[in-house]
Amino acid sequence: MKNIAHTLTFAGAAVFVFAGILNAQVATKIRWACVGNSITQGTTGATNAYPVRLGTRLLMDTVLNAGVGWRTMLRSGDSTYWKYGRFAQVFAFQPDIVSIDLGTNDSKPINWKDSANFLRDTRDMIDTLANMPSHPRIFLIYPTPTFNNENVTPEPSDLIRESVIRYGVIPRLRQVAIEKGVDTIDTHTPFLGRSNLFGSDGVHPTTPGYDSIAAYIFRAYLSKVTRIAVVGNSITEYINSGVSGAVAGEAYAMKLNMLLGRNVYTENDGRSGCYLQKPGGITPAIMSYWTQSGGKLTNVFNLKPHVITIMLGTNDSRPKSWNTARYVNDYKALIDTFSNNISPKPQIYLVKPIGAWKVNGHWGFGNPSSDTSNGINGDIIRDSVVPAIQQVALAKGLPVIDLYNHPSFNSALPQPASPLMSGDGVHPFRTGHDTIAHIFYRSLASVTSIESGKQSLLNPVRSSKASLIPVLSPLRLDGQVYSLDGKSTQQDGGQIPAGVYIVKPGDKTTPQPSNSRK
């Protein structure tokens, strides 16, 4: 890698390719602390709690459930988080992200009588958590609606009241959020009219409800970070790579996210066995990334990534499948498919794959398995695949991440080449994935996001004000608002689409779907 920086321009966007060696970085899990009440804490031994279900969606993260039943934001509350919460655990955890989900219990008459201090205590809660040594990013969550009967006379002092949540708690949360410049996640609007997702008390979600809350929070997070789709085959997927003990969270895509940090989300879109070439006309039949089962190509479009890395070609190197002209044309077609159908246009990086080594005189993974003469061929990778990728990169004006010529994966060495590679001569061990993640990190660390035009992946420029952005569905990341059943819901006598919003707290108008906004 040269020690000078250079700029490549393509698709109308400037991409700054990192040059020079960064200081050694350690891949560490992103820590997310969920502060809240019983709705955060969950039931059934907390196994159905939304922090647990959020954690299953964030393989590179460690999620701490810091919810405690009955707790209030108000210091004067009958069971305040300030005195009976889990501040000690949160501070010991030193999170990168904190979500605050309090206000439900504040709506009780016994607590809301001190509503004048709700603004003060919310400000103090944000400051207390934001100023811990890890300086976490804060998400303020609007409480879910309640469906219990408020028309009770006399009114119990401990009655949780939907009217107070909607017209008292949430407006105050919005006010503080705009003052503090923190993001808000609305889990209130999406669940209006969805009492079927809540238990008999009308307050606590059922297990499907908890999972839905986790899904909405996850989508809200995705809408506010730089998204990277990591395209590849079994070397990328890792969990199905044939390496003993391979774990999805140790794949280089996940390790890369741990290096890049809380303002980036990487999705592992590797699929074991996939070729880059389209399937038609190749004998024996191949498993193409274009048509494979499991929907990885669809996943890329659904993510709406800002950055895409493509490492495909290892499986194409089999002698009976390789065709240089077809590979080059199909590679260009894949790039065009991404560039022309994802908006804004993603920054695309081509990856020269690691080599392959002969094992016991044979190349690995013949296809069909009985045909060892048709295995993944290191000579073809060296003499044909790598030059073809370079040809495509030059034709399209795209940057390249070169694993093949990297000293860590020197294919000139005899097998085993290094402790980074498994004995099959094709797949890296977890140490190899960690190395690949660092190589990618050095290439991507100073990329400028097309979406913002101003921020790097490592050092995003945070707006001083929260903004109204509809959270995008994993099924249609194109600005359409999402609901669990595709239906709108009633609010204040009007129709409003169900969906998650990161709300501009000072906006007093009813949130509208993005396709109706100017």
PDB file of N, CA and C in Angstrom, residues 41 43 74 76 137 146 148 167 171 234 249 350 374 492 497:
ATOM      1  N   GLN A  41     -37.231  -4.430  30.988  1.00  0.00           N
ATOM      2  CA  GLN A  41     -36.754  -5.595  31.729  1.00  0.00           C
ATOM      3  C   GLN A  41     -37.339  -6.890  31.190  1.00  0.00           C
ATOM      4  N   THR A  43     -40.307 -10.118  30.932  1.00  0.00           N
ATOM      5  CA  THR A  43     -40.827 -11.120  31.858  1.00  0.00           C
ATOM      6  C   THR A  43     -40.247 -12.477  31.514  1.00  0.00           C
ATOM      7  N   LEU A  74     -38.834  10.556  36.854  1.00  0.00           N
ATOM      8  CA  LEU A  74     -38.902  11.566  37.913  1.00  0.00           C
ATOM      9  C   LEU A  74     -38.135  11.109  39.151  1.00  0.00           C
ATOM     10  N   SER A  76     -38.733  12.184  42.007  1.00  0.00           N
ATOM     11  CA  SER A  76     -39.709  12.111  43.083  1.00  0.00           C
ATOM     12  C   SER A  76     -40.664  10.930  42.938  1.00  0.00           C
ATOM     13  N   ARG A 137     -23.489   7.352  22.767  1.00  0.00           N
ATOM     14  CA  ARG A 137     -24.542   7.944  21.954  1.00  0.00           C
ATOM     15  C   ARG A 137     -25.873   7.627  22.626  1.00  0.00           C
ATOM     16  N   THR A 146     -50.528   2.335  26.131  1.00  0.00           N
ATOM     17  CA  THR A 146     -51.202   1.425  27.058  1.00  0.00           C
ATOM     18  C   THR A 146     -52.668   1.311  26.659  1.00  0.00           C
ATOM     19  N   ASN A 148     -55.113  -0.021  28.988  1.00  0.00           N
ATOM     20  CA  ASN A 148     -55.961  -0.235  30.162  1.00  0.00           C
ATOM     21  C   ASN A 148     -57.022   0.862  30.252  1.00  0.00           C
ATOM     22  N   TYR A 167     -49.926  12.894  25.779  1.00  0.00           N
ATOM     23  CA  TYR A 167     -50.004  14.353  25.766  1.00  0.00           C
ATOM     24  C   TYR A 167     -49.132  15.029  26.817  1.00  0.00           C
ATOM     25  N   PRO A 171     -44.492  14.734  24.646  1.00  0.00           N
ATOM     26  CA  PRO A 171     -44.094  16.101  24.274  1.00  0.00           C
ATOM     27  C   PRO A 171     -42.904  16.616  25.075  1.00  0.00           C
ATOM     28  N   SER A 234     -18.268 -18.456   0.931  1.00  0.00           N
ATOM     29  CA  SER A 234     -18.089 -19.069   2.248  1.00  0.00           C
ATOM     30  C   SER A 234     -16.960 -18.430   3.040  1.00  0.00           C
ATOM     31  N   GLY A 249     -20.387 -14.559  14.559  1.00  0.00           N
ATOM     32  CA  GLY A 249     -19.910 -13.307  15.135  1.00  0.00           C
ATOM     33  C   GLY A 249     -18.418 -13.091  14.999  1.00  0.00           C
ATOM     34  N   LEU A 350     -13.979  -3.414  -4.756  1.00  0.00           N
ATOM     35  CA  LEU A 350     -13.707  -4.761  -5.240  1.00  0.00           C
ATOM     36  C   LEU A 350     -12.587  -5.355  -4.394  1.00  0.00           C
ATOM     37  N   ASN A 374     -11.498 -30.553 -10.760  1.00  0.00           N
ATOM     38  CA  ASN A 374     -12.295 -29.338 -10.929  1.00  0.00           C
ATOM     39  C   ASN A 374     -12.376 -28.546  -9.630  1.00  0.00           C
ATOM     40  N   ASP A 492     -55.618  10.882  16.968  1.00  0.00           N
ATOM     41  CA  ASP A 492     -56.219  12.210  17.060  1.00  0.00           C
ATOM     42  C   ASP A 492     -57.205  12.474  15.923  1.00  0.00           C
ATOM     43  N   PRO A 497     -49.739   6.523   9.205  1.00  0.00           N
ATOM     44  CA  PRO A 497     -49.168   5.194   8.969  1.00  0.00           C
ATOM     45  C   PRO A 497     -48.470   4.677  10.213  1.00  0.00           C
TER      46      PRO A 497
END
